[in-house]
Amino acid sequence: MQTFKTIKGLREALSAERAAGNTIGFVPTMGALHEGHLELMRRALRENDCLVVSIFVNPIQFNNKEDLEKYPRVLEEDSKILEDIGCQYLFAPDVDEMYPEPYKSEYDFGLLSEVMEAAFRPGHFNGVAIVVRKLFEIVEPTTAYFGEKDFQQLAVIQQLVKMFEMSVKIIPCSIVRENDGLAMSSRNVRLTAHERQLAPKIFQTLQKAKKLRNVLSPEELRRWTREELDAVEDFNIDYVEIAEDQQLQPFQHWNDASGAILFVALFLGKVRLIDNVRIF
Ligand code: AMP
């Protein structure tokens, strides 16, 4: 595997791949790699001639200083994992390399900018859009892979690609979970032992909620889910929402159509966790 800290170095290597007619699969990450990331990468390796992984903790997408400071950074371990799975290119730039000057672009994702993560993390998706657009311009991938764990992020990126008529193909990938159901996340290592024991209750509740879809209205199901999660003293809920899977607008009636997803975001101690399940 070749590791690049500079945009120029990576661009040169990738232009040789393109000149050879090779397809480029790309998985952008913030590192502290886990099985969830690796699923995306294995798929990218299967479907492309080469794989580029980026590891960059993007400061401008954090709206919480402590979250940014405490975000796990383990580049050496990550690098070994990437070697083992057969990744060809690691791009691990410093902040100065990505942002030599302050960035000012403002993106408007319409309805997607108004709900859930966008409402609770002001500026978050703008920061995501800036970095992903820049990474796409550097890597020029054939295909890029994103996890449905960050469902709204995926929707924002799909919209970004449409907005700028980018040629990259976006592939959504299912959520990878621990054996006890907890959605894998780099932030999980920050949970205390006690919090780690409580965390699977999130997915358990989402699964129970799914079973109630035929007896409760969307509003009743939102309320039921919120109450169930609220009963866990250490959970501090940001939102519980049932939304359609395109513009992520709140669902009012099951007969509206298919594509309802139940979303949750909550704090467990100091760690913010998100998860979702498809209801219909
Ligand atoms: P991150 O490093 O958290 O920015 O994540 C990088 C990519 O991996 C994003 O597309 C995430 O949605 C995806 N990802 C993170 N956790 C999971 C998971 N548990 N299952 C599937 N994809 C994931």
CSV table of N, CA, C and O in Angstrom, one decimal, residues 62-106:
chain,number,residue,atom,x,y,z
A,62,PHE,N,-17.3,19.2,12.7
A,62,PHE,CA,-17.6,19.0,14.1
A,62,PHE,C,-18.2,20.3,14.6
A,62,PHE,O,-17.6,21.3,14.5
A,63,ASN,N,-19.3,20.1,15.3
A,63,ASN,CA,-19.9,21.3,15.9
A,63,ASN,C,-19.7,21.3,17.4
A,63,ASN,O,-20.3,22.0,18.2
A,64,ASN,N,-18.9,20.3,17.9
A,64,ASN,CA,-18.7,20.1,19.3
A,64,ASN,C,-17.2,19.9,19.5
A,64,ASN,O,-16.6,19.0,19.0
A,65,LYS,N,-16.6,20.9,20.2
A,65,LYS,CA,-15.1,20.9,20.3
A,65,LYS,C,-14.6,19.7,21.0
A,65,LYS,O,-13.6,19.1,20.6
A,66,GLU,N,-15.3,19.2,22.0
A,66,GLU,CA,-14.8,18.1,22.8
A,66,GLU,C,-14.8,16.8,21.9
A,66,GLU,O,-13.9,16.0,21.9
A,67,ASP,N,-15.9,16.7,21.1
A,67,ASP,CA,-16.0,15.5,20.2
A,67,ASP,C,-14.8,15.5,19.2
A,67,ASP,O,-14.3,14.4,19.0
A,68,LEU,N,-14.5,16.7,18.7
A,68,LEU,CA,-13.3,16.7,17.8
A,68,LEU,C,-12.0,16.4,18.5
A,68,LEU,O,-11.2,15.6,18.0
A,69,GLU,N,-11.8,16.9,19.7
A,69,GLU,CA,-10.6,16.6,20.4
A,69,GLU,C,-10.5,15.2,20.8
A,69,GLU,O,-9.4,14.6,20.8
A,70,LYS,N,-11.6,14.6,21.2
A,70,LYS,CA,-11.6,13.2,21.7
A,70,LYS,C,-11.7,12.2,20.6
A,70,LYS,O,-11.7,11.0,20.9
A,71,TYR,N,-11.9,12.6,19.4
A,71,TYR,CA,-12.1,11.6,18.3
A,71,TYR,C,-10.9,10.7,18.2
A,71,TYR,O,-9.8,11.2,18.2
A,72,PRO,N,-11.1,9.4,18.2
A,72,PRO,CA,-9.9,8.5,18.2
A,72,PRO,C,-9.1,8.7,17.0
A,72,PRO,O,-9.6,8.7,15.9
A,73,ARG,N,-7.7,8.7,17.2
A,73,ARG,CA,-6.8,8.9,16.0
A,73,ARG,C,-5.7,7.8,16.2
A,73,ARG,O,-4.9,7.9,17.1
A,74,VAL,N,-5.8,6.8,15.3
A,74,VAL,CA,-4.9,5.6,15.4
A,74,VAL,C,-4.3,5.2,14.1
A,74,VAL,O,-4.5,4.1,13.6
A,75,LEU,N,-3.7,6.2,13.4
A,75,LEU,CA,-3.3,6.0,12.1
A,75,LEU,C,-2.4,4.8,11.8
A,75,LEU,O,-2.6,4.1,10.8
A,76,GLU,N,-1.5,4.5,12.8
A,76,GLU,CA,-0.6,3.4,12.5
A,76,GLU,C,-1.4,2.1,12.5
A,76,GLU,O,-1.1,1.2,11.6
A,77,GLU,N,-2.3,1.9,13.5
A,77,GLU,CA,-3.1,0.7,13.5
A,77,GLU,C,-3.9,0.6,12.2
A,77,GLU,O,-4.1,-0.5,11.6
A,78,ASP,N,-4.6,1.7,11.9
A,78,ASP,CA,-5.4,1.7,10.7
A,78,ASP,C,-4.6,1.3,9.5
A,78,ASP,O,-5.1,0.6,8.6
A,79,SER,N,-3.4,1.8,9.4
A,79,SER,CA,-2.6,1.6,8.2
A,79,SER,C,-2.3,0.1,8.1
A,79,SER,O,-2.3,-0.5,7.0
A,80,LYS,N,-2.1,-0.6,9.2
A,80,LYS,CA,-1.8,-2.0,9.2
A,80,LYS,C,-3.1,-2.8,8.7
A,80,LYS,O,-3.0,-3.7,7.9
A,81,ILE,N,-4.2,-2.4,9.2
A,81,ILE,CA,-5.5,-3.0,8.8
A,81,ILE,C,-5.7,-2.9,7.3
A,81,ILE,O,-6.1,-3.8,6.6
A,82,LEU,N,-5.4,-1.7,6.8
A,82,LEU,CA,-5.6,-1.4,5.4
A,82,LEU,C,-4.6,-2.3,4.5
A,82,LEU,O,-5.0,-2.8,3.5
A,83,GLU,N,-3.4,-2.4,5.0
A,83,GLU,CA,-2.4,-3.3,4.3
A,83,GLU,C,-3.0,-4.7,4.2
A,83,GLU,O,-3.0,-5.3,3.2
A,84,ASP,N,-3.6,-5.2,5.4
A,84,ASP,CA,-4.1,-6.5,5.4
A,84,ASP,C,-5.2,-6.8,4.5
A,84,ASP,O,-5.3,-7.9,4.0
A,85,ILE,N,-6.1,-5.8,4.3
A,85,ILE,CA,-7.2,-6.1,3.4
A,85,ILE,C,-6.9,-5.9,2.0
A,85,ILE,O,-7.7,-6.1,1.1
A,86,GLY,N,-5.7,-5.4,1.7
A,86,GLY,CA,-5.3,-5.2,0.3
A,86,GLY,C,-5.6,-3.9,-0.3
A,86,GLY,O,-5.7,-3.8,-1.5
A,87,CYS,N,-5.7,-2.9,0.5
A,87,CYS,CA,-5.9,-1.5,0.0
A,87,CYS,C,-4.6,-1.0,-0.7
A,87,CYS,O,-3.5,-1.3,-0.2
A,88,GLN,N,-4.8,-0.4,-1.8
A,88,GLN,CA,-3.6,0.1,-2.6
A,88,GLN,C,-3.1,1.5,-2.2
A,88,GLN,O,-2.0,1.8,-2.2
A,89,TYR,N,-4.1,2.4,-1.9
A,89,TYR,CA,-3.7,3.8,-1.6
A,89,TYR,C,-4.4,4.3,-0.3
A,89,TYR,O,-5.6,4.2,-0.2
A,90,LEU,N,-3.6,4.8,0.6
A,90,LEU,CA,-4.1,5.5,1.7
A,90,LEU,C,-3.8,7.0,1.6
A,90,LEU,O,-2.6,7.4,1.4
A,91,PHE,N,-4.8,7.8,1.7
A,91,PHE,CA,-4.6,9.3,1.7
A,91,PHE,C,-4.9,9.8,3.1
A,91,PHE,O,-6.0,9.7,3.6
A,92,ALA,N,-3.9,10.3,3.8
A,92,ALA,CA,-4.0,10.7,5.2
A,92,ALA,C,-3.4,12.1,5.3
A,92,ALA,O,-2.3,12.3,5.9
A,93,PRO,N,-4.1,13.1,4.8
A,93,PRO,CA,-3.6,14.5,4.8
A,93,PRO,C,-3.7,15.2,6.2
A,93,PRO,O,-4.5,14.8,7.0
A,94,ASP,N,-2.9,16.2,6.4
A,94,ASP,CA,-3.1,17.0,7.6
A,94,ASP,C,-4.1,18.1,7.3
A,94,ASP,O,-4.4,18.3,6.1
A,95,VAL,N,-4.6,18.8,8.3
A,95,VAL,CA,-5.6,19.8,8.1
A,95,VAL,C,-5.1,20.9,7.1
A,95,VAL,O,-5.8,21.3,6.3
A,96,ASP,N,-3.8,21.3,7.3
A,96,ASP,CA,-3.3,22.3,6.4
A,96,ASP,C,-3.2,21.9,4.9
A,96,ASP,O,-3.3,22.8,4.1
A,97,GLU,N,-3.0,20.7,4.7
A,97,GLU,CA,-3.0,20.2,3.3
A,97,GLU,C,-4.4,20.3,2.7
A,97,GLU,O,-4.6,20.7,1.5
A,98,MET,N,-5.4,20.0,3.5
A,98,MET,CA,-6.8,20.0,3.0
A,98,MET,C,-7.4,21.5,2.9
A,98,MET,O,-8.1,21.8,2.1
A,99,TYR,N,-7.0,22.2,4.0
A,99,TYR,CA,-7.5,23.6,4.1
A,99,TYR,C,-6.4,24.6,4.2
A,99,TYR,O,-6.2,25.2,5.3
A,100,PRO,N,-5.6,24.9,3.1
A,100,PRO,CA,-4.6,25.9,3.2
A,100,PRO,C,-5.1,27.3,3.5
A,100,PRO,O,-4.5,28.1,4.1
A,101,GLU,N,-6.4,27.5,3.1
A,101,GLU,CA,-7.1,28.7,3.4
A,101,GLU,C,-8.4,28.4,4.0
A,101,GLU,O,-9.0,27.3,3.8
A,102,PRO,N,-9.0,29.3,4.8
A,102,PRO,CA,-10.3,29.0,5.4
A,102,PRO,C,-11.3,28.8,4.3
A,102,PRO,O,-11.3,29.5,3.3
A,103,TYR,N,-12.2,27.9,4.5
A,103,TYR,CA,-13.2,27.5,3.5
A,103,TYR,C,-14.5,28.3,3.8
A,103,TYR,O,-15.0,28.4,4.9
A,104,LYS,N,-15.1,28.8,2.7
A,104,LYS,CA,-16.3,29.6,3.0
A,104,LYS,C,-17.6,29.0,2.2
A,104,LYS,O,-18.6,29.6,2.4
A,105,SER,N,-17.4,28.0,1.4
A,105,SER,CA,-18.6,27.5,0.6
A,105,SER,C,-19.8,27.3,1.5
A,105,SER,O,-19.7,26.7,2.6
A,106,GLU,N,-21.0,27.6,1.0
A,106,GLU,CA,-22.2,27.3,1.8
A,106,GLU,C,-23.1,26.5,0.8
A,106,GLU,O,-23.4,27.0,-0.3
